[in-house]
């Protein structure tokens, strides 16, 4: 196995492990699942701006984190949302405003609001499958995502860039494909 591939796999594995661990930490505080979420792990959704290894890492981490979800469909919908959001974040990684990746946290906010909001509306017992129910669930999920992605994730990304840690943690050899 080439050094670049090994580095890519190691990065993806570490991101997945950290994401899952942070999701379980949020679960301890009843913040990981449902329409009102504040998953600390979602701060990591900024990482696709630094490495493509974050895309599978976040999706696999979400899958592992959702093993404890009281909503079995979280395994499918939550993982799909994380994968789509990570791909979109990777796609906008070079869009900067005053050298800041301010759009990078937006895909996880929007994608999770729609997909998880829809999942909650359609598959949670007692929820009414209506446009109003969906809008309420989507706004609740979106607000939690916004708080974590912009108040924790964006500062994390900025700190990693400014300190030079991003280059040390995510060396170019791990850049398999953009």
mmCIF file of C-alpha atoms in Angstrom:
data_model
loop_
_atom_site.group_PDB
_atom_site.id
_atom_site.type_symbol
_atom_site.label_atom_id
_atom_site.label_comp_id
_atom_site.label_asym_id
_atom_site.label_seq_id
_atom_site.Cartn_x
_atom_site.Cartn_y
_atom_site.Cartn_z
ATOM 1 C CA UNK A 1 0.000 0.000 0.000
ATOM 2 C CA UNK A 2 1.309 3.424 -0.945
ATOM 3 C CA UNK A 3 2.125 5.921 1.774
ATOM 4 C CA UNK A 4 -0.553 8.350 0.482
ATOM 5 C CA UNK A 5 -3.263 5.685 0.625
ATOM 6 C CA UNK A 6 -2.241 4.634 4.123
ATOM 7 C CA UNK A 7 -2.289 8.249 5.296
ATOM 8 C CA UNK A 8 -5.719 8.745 3.674
ATOM 9 C CA UNK A 9 -7.119 5.667 5.447
ATOM 10 C CA UNK A 10 -5.590 6.704 8.760
ATOM 11 C CA UNK A 11 -7.066 10.194 8.508
ATOM 12 C CA UNK A 12 -10.507 8.879 7.555
ATOM 13 C CA UNK A 13 -10.378 6.366 10.419
ATOM 14 C CA UNK A 14 -9.338 8.951 12.987
ATOM 15 C CA UNK A 15 -12.021 11.399 11.857
ATOM 16 C CA UNK A 16 -14.636 8.614 12.028
ATOM 17 C CA UNK A 17 -13.507 7.609 15.533
ATOM 18 C CA UNK A 18 -13.488 11.170 16.860
ATOM 19 C CA UNK A 19 -16.872 11.931 15.274
ATOM 20 C CA UNK A 20 -18.429 8.801 16.815
ATOM 21 C CA UNK A 21 -16.895 9.495 20.235
ATOM 22 C CA UNK A 22 -18.139 13.091 20.238
ATOM 23 C CA UNK A 23 -21.610 11.917 19.177
ATOM 24 C CA UNK A 24 -21.696 9.507 22.123
ATOM 25 C CA UNK A 25 -20.570 12.342 24.398
ATOM 26 C CA UNK A 26 -23.491 14.448 23.145
ATOM 27 C CA UNK A 27 -25.761 11.448 23.755
ATOM 28 C CA UNK A 28 -24.807 11.499 27.444
ATOM 29 C CA UNK A 29 -26.326 14.986 27.606
ATOM 30 C CA UNK A 30 -29.347 13.962 25.472
ATOM 31 C CA UNK A 31 -28.175 16.200 22.637
ATOM 32 C CA UNK A 32 -27.319 13.690 19.903
ATOM 33 C CA UNK A 33 -30.640 12.531 18.465
ATOM 34 C CA UNK A 34 -34.056 13.962 17.694
ATOM 35 C CA UNK A 35 -35.228 17.291 16.386
ATOM 36 C CA UNK A 36 -33.281 19.283 18.959
ATOM 37 C CA UNK A 37 -29.645 18.308 18.531
ATOM 38 C CA UNK A 38 -26.348 19.809 19.512
ATOM 39 C CA UNK A 39 -23.879 17.162 18.351
ATOM 40 C CA UNK A 40 -20.392 18.341 19.219
ATOM 41 C CA UNK A 41 -19.188 15.999 16.462
ATOM 42 C CA UNK A 42 -20.772 18.211 13.813
ATOM 43 C CA UNK A 43 -17.986 20.745 14.410
ATOM 44 C CA UNK A 44 -15.812 18.293 12.470
ATOM 45 C CA UNK A 45 -17.883 18.861 9.330
ATOM 46 C CA UNK A 46 -15.443 21.666 8.519
ATOM 47 C CA UNK A 47 -12.661 19.122 7.889
ATOM 48 C CA UNK A 48 -13.419 18.431 4.202
ATOM 49 C CA UNK A 49 -11.871 21.815 3.429
ATOM 50 C CA UNK A 50 -8.529 20.306 4.479
ATOM 51 C CA UNK A 51 -8.644 16.714 3.272
ATOM 52 C CA UNK A 52 -10.801 14.494 1.078
ATOM 53 C CA UNK A 53 -10.341 11.795 3.738
ATOM 54 C CA UNK A 54 -12.854 13.705 5.852
ATOM 55 C CA UNK A 55 -15.652 12.781 3.439
ATOM 56 C CA UNK A 56 -15.687 9.031 4.203
ATOM 57 C CA UNK A 57 -14.476 9.715 7.743
ATOM 58 C CA UNK A 58 -17.508 11.844 8.581
ATOM 59 C CA UNK A 59 -19.958 9.450 6.921
ATOM 60 C CA UNK A 60 -18.534 6.400 8.698
ATOM 61 C CA UNK A 61 -18.311 8.303 11.982
ATOM 62 C CA UNK A 62 -21.965 9.275 11.630
ATOM 63 C CA UNK A 63 -22.921 5.680 10.887
ATOM 64 C CA UNK A 64 -21.093 4.476 13.998
ATOM 65 C CA UNK A 65 -22.508 7.323 16.096
ATOM 66 C CA UNK A 66 -26.020 6.515 14.921
ATOM 67 C CA UNK A 67 -25.771 2.910 16.087
ATOM 68 C CA UNK A 68 -26.981 4.222 19.448
ATOM 69 C CA UNK A 69 -29.808 6.296 17.970
ATOM 70 C CA UNK A 70 -33.337 5.536 19.133
ATOM 71 C CA UNK A 71 -34.322 6.163 15.498
ATOM 72 C CA UNK A 72 -33.180 3.135 13.452
ATOM 73 C CA UNK A 73 -33.529 5.053 10.186
ATOM 74 C CA UNK A 74 -30.818 7.448 11.416
ATOM 75 C CA UNK A 75 -28.384 4.818 10.174
ATOM 76 C CA UNK A 76 -29.576 5.445 6.628
ATOM 77 C CA UNK A 77 -30.783 9.043 6.599
ATOM 78 C CA UNK A 78 -28.224 10.513 8.989
ATOM 79 C CA UNK A 79 -25.343 8.793 7.241
ATOM 80 C CA UNK A 80 -26.617 9.895 3.823
ATOM 81 C CA UNK A 81 -26.979 13.465 5.088
ATOM 82 C CA UNK A 82 -23.423 13.436 6.439
ATOM 83 C CA UNK A 83 -22.023 12.050 3.202
ATOM 84 C CA UNK A 84 -23.874 14.574 1.022
ATOM 85 C CA UNK A 85 -22.947 17.464 3.322
ATOM 86 C CA UNK A 86 -19.274 16.427 3.387
ATOM 87 C CA UNK A 87 -19.169 16.219 -0.421
ATOM 88 C CA UNK A 88 -20.753 19.667 -0.718
ATOM 89 C CA UNK A 89 -18.401 21.119 1.902
ATOM 90 C CA UNK A 90 -15.470 19.702 -0.043
ATOM 91 C CA UNK A 91 -16.876 21.296 -3.205
ATOM 92 C CA UNK A 92 -17.055 24.799 -1.657
ATOM 93 C CA UNK A 93 -13.748 24.559 0.209
ATOM 94 C CA UNK A 94 -12.108 27.286 -1.888
ATOM 95 C CA UNK A 95 -14.961 29.774 -1.632
ATOM 96 C CA UNK A 96 -13.686 32.364 0.806
ATOM 97 C CA UNK A 97 -14.881 35.684 2.113
ATOM 98 C CA UNK A 98 -11.981 37.729 3.458
ATOM 99 C CA UNK A 99 -9.907 34.511 3.359
ATOM 100 C CA UNK A 100 -12.394 32.728 5.642
ATOM 101 C CA UNK A 101 -14.237 29.552 4.568
ATOM 102 C CA UNK A 102 -17.592 30.942 5.719
ATOM 103 C CA UNK A 103 -19.620 28.829 3.286
ATOM 104 C CA UNK A 104 -18.013 25.531 4.363
ATOM 105 C CA UNK A 105 -20.292 25.019 7.412
ATOM 106 C CA UNK A 106 -23.434 25.759 5.400
ATOM 107 C CA UNK A 107 -23.912 22.392 3.610
ATOM 108 C CA UNK A 108 -24.162 20.402 6.876
ATOM 109 C CA UNK A 109 -26.699 22.916 8.194
ATOM 110 C CA UNK A 110 -28.932 22.823 5.131
ATOM 111 C CA UNK A 111 -28.605 19.127 4.266
ATOM 112 C CA UNK A 112 -29.250 17.943 7.822
ATOM 113 C CA UNK A 113 -32.161 20.347 8.251
ATOM 114 C CA UNK A 114 -33.850 18.913 5.166
ATOM 115 C CA UNK A 115 -32.957 15.213 5.415
ATOM 116 C CA UNK A 116 -33.133 14.761 9.188
ATOM 117 C CA UNK A 117 -36.142 17.089 9.383
ATOM 118 C CA UNK A 118 -37.899 14.932 6.802
ATOM 119 C CA UNK A 119 -36.914 11.734 8.609
ATOM 120 C CA UNK A 120 -38.292 13.043 11.898
ATOM 121 C CA UNK A 121 -41.515 14.190 10.254
ATOM 122 C CA UNK A 122 -42.174 10.967 8.372
ATOM 123 C CA UNK A 123 -40.907 8.268 10.713
ATOM 124 C CA UNK A 124 -41.247 9.456 14.305
ATOM 125 C CA UNK A 125 -44.298 7.999 16.042
ATOM 126 C CA UNK A 126 -46.709 10.725 17.066
ATOM 127 C CA UNK A 127 -45.381 13.236 14.530
ATOM 128 C CA UNK A 128 -47.843 14.517 11.971
ATOM 129 C CA UNK A 129 -46.545 14.123 8.428
ATOM 130 C CA UNK A 130 -47.391 17.626 7.257
ATOM 131 C CA UNK A 131 -45.610 20.570 5.739
ATOM 132 C CA UNK A 132 -45.888 22.414 9.052
ATOM 133 C CA UNK A 133 -44.464 19.436 10.946
ATOM 134 C CA UNK A 134 -41.586 19.204 8.481
ATOM 135 C CA UNK A 135 -40.841 22.930 8.670
ATOM 136 C CA UNK A 136 -40.773 22.823 12.471
ATOM 137 C CA UNK A 137 -38.475 19.787 12.538
ATOM 138 C CA UNK A 138 -36.226 21.224 9.809
ATOM 139 C CA UNK A 139 -35.873 24.555 11.597
ATOM 140 C CA UNK A 140 -35.093 22.829 14.913
ATOM 141 C CA UNK A 141 -32.462 20.574 13.350
ATOM 142 C CA UNK A 142 -31.091 23.451 11.282
ATOM 143 C CA UNK A 143 -30.705 25.757 14.273
ATOM 144 C CA UNK A 144 -28.794 23.120 16.229
ATOM 145 C CA UNK A 145 -26.607 22.441 13.201
ATOM 146 C CA UNK A 146 -26.028 26.147 12.643
ATOM 147 C CA UNK A 147 -24.931 26.631 16.246
ATOM 148 C CA UNK A 148 -22.453 23.764 16.180
ATOM 149 C CA UNK A 149 -21.139 24.252 12.652
ATOM 150 C CA UNK A 150 -20.692 28.015 12.871
ATOM 151 C CA UNK A 151 -19.927 28.524 16.569
ATOM 152 C CA UNK A 152 -17.628 25.493 16.970
ATOM 153 C CA UNK A 153 -16.765 24.224 13.470
ATOM 154 C CA UNK A 154 -15.833 27.465 11.743
ATOM 155 C CA UNK A 155 -13.567 28.623 14.608
ATOM 156 C CA UNK A 156 -11.995 25.136 14.588
ATOM 157 C CA UNK A 157 -11.269 25.455 10.882
ATOM 158 C CA UNK A 158 -9.871 28.958 11.256
ATOM 159 C CA UNK A 159 -7.672 27.876 14.174
ATOM 160 C CA UNK A 160 -6.359 24.877 12.231
ATOM 161 C CA UNK A 161 -5.474 27.113 9.279
ATOM 162 C CA UNK A 162 -3.946 29.984 11.230
ATOM 163 C CA UNK A 163 -1.835 27.770 13.478
ATOM 164 C CA UNK A 164 -0.561 25.693 10.589
ATOM 165 C CA UNK A 165 -1.932 22.600 12.285
ATOM 166 C CA UNK A 166 -4.087 21.760 9.258
ATOM 167 C CA UNK A 167 -0.973 21.199 7.130
ATOM 168 C CA UNK A 168 0.665 19.146 9.864
ATOM 169 C CA UNK A 169 -2.411 17.014 10.542
ATOM 170 C CA UNK A 170 -3.493 16.686 6.908
ATOM 171 C CA UNK A 171 -0.283 16.480 4.853
ATOM 172 C CA UNK A 172 -0.518 16.610 1.059
ATOM 173 C CA UNK A 173 0.412 12.911 0.768
ATOM 174 C CA UNK A 174 -3.082 12.055 2.009
ATOM 175 C CA UNK A 175 -4.788 13.977 -0.774
ATOM 176 C CA UNK A 176 -5.987 11.042 -2.800
ATOM 177 C CA UNK A 177 -8.506 12.848 -4.962
ATOM 178 C CA UNK A 178 -10.153 16.233 -4.715
#
